[in-house]
C-alpha cells in the first residue's frame, strides 16, 4: 500500500568523501603547518575541499591524531597574518619548528595513552609481556591463490 501523496522521496545527498589515506592525512597536516592567519575547523574544511576535492566533516578530520595535533599545535602558536608583522626567515623557521615539536609531543602523548590502555587491557586478560612480544607469523600470499 502506497502512502498518501505517492512514494516517499529520500533526500538527495552528495557522494561520500573517500577515506583519509596516510598520504591525504600528511597533506592536511602540511596544509595546517603552512597556514597563515586565523585557523578554524570550517576554514580548514574549506581548504581541504579545495586541495583534495573531497568534503570532510570536522568530526572526520578530528578523528585523526596527526590532524588534531597539528590543529592544536597551530592554535598554541598561530602564524600572524602577513600584513600584521613581517618575521625574518629565522624567526619563521623557529615558529614552524616549535609548532612541529608541539604537534609531535601531542602525537606521542596520544600514543603513550593508547599503549597504557593496551597494557591494562592485556593484563586483565592475563596476557604477559612474553606473549605480547612474540613475532608476527609470516604470510605466504602465493599459497593463498
GROMACS .gro file of C-alpha atoms in nm:
model
  145
    1UNK     CA    1   0.000   0.000   0.000
    2UNK     CA    2   0.136   0.340  -0.101
    3UNK     CA    3   0.147   0.626   0.147
    4UNK     CA    4  -0.070   0.929   0.078
    5UNK     CA    5   0.073   1.156  -0.188
    6UNK     CA    6   0.272   0.887  -0.368
    7UNK     CA    7   0.602   0.719  -0.284
    8UNK     CA    8   0.820   0.873  -0.017
    9UNK     CA    9   1.115   1.064  -0.154
   10UNK     CA   10   1.459   1.037   0.002
   11UNK     CA   11   1.667   1.349   0.045
   12UNK     CA   12   1.937   1.387  -0.216
   13UNK     CA   13   2.282   1.356  -0.065
   14UNK     CA   14   2.620   1.410  -0.218
   15UNK     CA   15   2.869   1.135  -0.265
   16UNK     CA   16   3.062   1.026   0.040
   17UNK     CA   17   3.417   1.158   0.065
   18UNK     CA   18   3.689   0.896   0.005
   19UNK     CA   19   3.866   0.757   0.311
   20UNK     CA   20   4.153   0.958   0.453
   21UNK     CA   21   4.468   0.774   0.346
   22UNK     CA   22   4.805   0.831   0.513
   23UNK     CA   23   4.904   1.046   0.214
   24UNK     CA   24   4.594   1.266   0.249
   25UNK     CA   25   4.646   1.295   0.624
   26UNK     CA   26   5.006   1.406   0.565
   27UNK     CA   27   4.882   1.659   0.309
   28UNK     CA   28   4.627   1.801   0.554
   29UNK     CA   29   4.893   1.824   0.827
   30UNK     CA   30   5.120   2.008   0.581
   31UNK     CA   31   4.829   2.239   0.496
   32UNK     CA   32   4.784   2.323   0.866
   33UNK     CA   33   5.160   2.370   0.912
   34UNK     CA   34   5.172   2.622   0.628
   35UNK     CA   35   4.858   2.806   0.737
   36UNK     CA   36   4.874   3.185   0.769
   37UNK     CA   37   4.631   3.383   0.983
   38UNK     CA   38   4.338   3.255   1.187
   39UNK     CA   39   4.267   2.881   1.165
   40UNK     CA   40   3.919   2.742   1.230
   41UNK     CA   41   3.778   2.398   1.158
   42UNK     CA   42   3.546   2.548   0.897
   43UNK     CA   43   3.834   2.724   0.722
   44UNK     CA   44   4.038   2.403   0.731
   45UNK     CA   45   3.746   2.203   0.589
   46UNK     CA   46   3.714   2.450   0.301
   47UNK     CA   47   4.089   2.442   0.231
   48UNK     CA   48   4.090   2.061   0.235
   49UNK     CA   49   3.793   2.058  -0.004
   50UNK     CA   50   3.980   2.294  -0.240
   51UNK     CA   51   4.300   2.087  -0.223
   52UNK     CA   52   4.153   1.736  -0.240
   53UNK     CA   53   3.814   1.787  -0.400
   54UNK     CA   54   3.652   1.597  -0.111
   55UNK     CA   55   3.447   1.747   0.171
   56UNK     CA   56   3.522   1.606   0.515
   57UNK     CA   57   3.339   1.694   0.835
   58UNK     CA   58   3.513   1.847   1.133
   59UNK     CA   59   3.449   1.523   1.320
   60UNK     CA   60   3.615   1.317   1.046
   61UNK     CA   61   3.924   1.538   1.049
   62UNK     CA   62   3.931   1.548   1.429
   63UNK     CA   63   3.932   1.166   1.445
   64UNK     CA   64   4.292   1.150   1.321
   65UNK     CA   65   4.556   1.212   1.588
   66UNK     CA   66   4.800   1.374   1.344
   67UNK     CA   67   4.545   1.626   1.213
   68UNK     CA   68   4.412   1.705   1.561
   69UNK     CA   69   4.766   1.751   1.695
   70UNK     CA   70   4.861   1.980   1.407
   71UNK     CA   71   4.544   2.186   1.456
   72UNK     CA   72   4.600   2.218   1.831
   73UNK     CA   73   4.970   2.296   1.782
   74UNK     CA   74   4.877   2.572   1.539
   75UNK     CA   75   4.630   2.714   1.791
   76UNK     CA   76   4.905   2.729   2.053
   77UNK     CA   77   5.144   2.923   1.822
   78UNK     CA   78   4.946   3.077   1.535
   79UNK     CA   79   5.124   3.238   1.244
   80UNK     CA   80   5.021   3.601   1.223
   81UNK     CA   81   4.865   3.724   0.903
   82UNK     CA   82   5.131   3.869   0.668
   83UNK     CA   83   5.009   4.230   0.697
   84UNK     CA   84   5.041   4.237   1.078
   85UNK     CA   85   5.409   4.166   1.120
   86UNK     CA   86   5.689   4.053   0.895
   87UNK     CA   87   5.912   3.789   1.054
   88UNK     CA   88   6.264   3.712   0.949
   89UNK     CA   89   6.319   3.374   0.788
   90UNK     CA   90   6.492   3.255   1.104
   91UNK     CA   91   6.204   3.363   1.327
   92UNK     CA   92   5.957   3.194   1.093
   93UNK     CA   93   6.164   2.874   1.094
   94UNK     CA   94   6.177   2.879   1.476
   95UNK     CA   95   5.799   2.926   1.494
   96UNK     CA   96   5.744   2.638   1.248
   97UNK     CA   97   5.978   2.410   1.443
   98UNK     CA   98   5.812   2.499   1.774
   99UNK     CA   99   5.475   2.415   1.622
  100UNK     CA  100   5.611   2.085   1.486
  101UNK     CA  101   5.752   1.997   1.830
  102UNK     CA  102   5.414   2.068   1.992
  103UNK     CA  103   5.244   1.856   1.726
  104UNK     CA  104   5.483   1.563   1.776
  105UNK     CA  105   5.450   1.586   2.155
  106UNK     CA  106   5.072   1.565   2.122
  107UNK     CA  107   5.101   1.259   1.897
  108UNK     CA  108   5.349   1.100   2.139
  109UNK     CA  109   5.117   1.165   2.435
  110UNK     CA  110   4.825   1.009   2.247
  111UNK     CA  111   5.033   0.700   2.163
  112UNK     CA  112   5.155   0.666   2.523
  113UNK     CA  113   4.795   0.686   2.641
  114UNK     CA  114   4.696   0.418   2.389
  115UNK     CA  115   4.988   0.199   2.499
  116UNK     CA  116   4.885   0.231   2.863
  117UNK     CA  117   4.527   0.136   2.769
  118UNK     CA  118   4.657  -0.169   2.579
  119UNK     CA  119   4.877  -0.270   2.873
  120UNK     CA  120   4.582  -0.259   3.113
  121UNK     CA  121   4.359  -0.449   2.872
  122UNK     CA  122   4.630  -0.712   2.815
  123UNK     CA  123   4.688  -0.759   3.188
  124UNK     CA  124   4.316  -0.803   3.257
  125UNK     CA  125   4.317  -1.088   3.006
  126UNK     CA  126   4.625  -1.248   3.167
  127UNK     CA  127   4.847  -1.179   2.866
  128UNK     CA  128   5.209  -1.141   2.971
  129UNK     CA  129   5.485  -0.941   2.805
  130UNK     CA  130   5.647  -1.253   2.655
  131UNK     CA  131   5.323  -1.341   2.476
  132UNK     CA  132   5.273  -0.986   2.350
  133UNK     CA  133   5.633  -0.967   2.220
  134UNK     CA  134   5.602  -1.276   2.000
  135UNK     CA  135   5.688  -1.202   1.636
  136UNK     CA  136   5.409  -1.199   1.382
  137UNK     CA  137   5.364  -1.505   1.163
  138UNK     CA  138   5.486  -1.465   0.807
  139UNK     CA  139   5.208  -1.471   0.549
  140UNK     CA  140   5.290  -1.653   0.229
  141UNK     CA  141   5.050  -1.491  -0.015
  142UNK     CA  142   5.149  -1.719  -0.304
  143UNK     CA  143   4.986  -2.016  -0.122
  144UNK     CA  144   4.656  -1.833  -0.091
  145UNK     CA  145   4.597  -1.807  -0.465
   0.00000   0.00000   0.00000
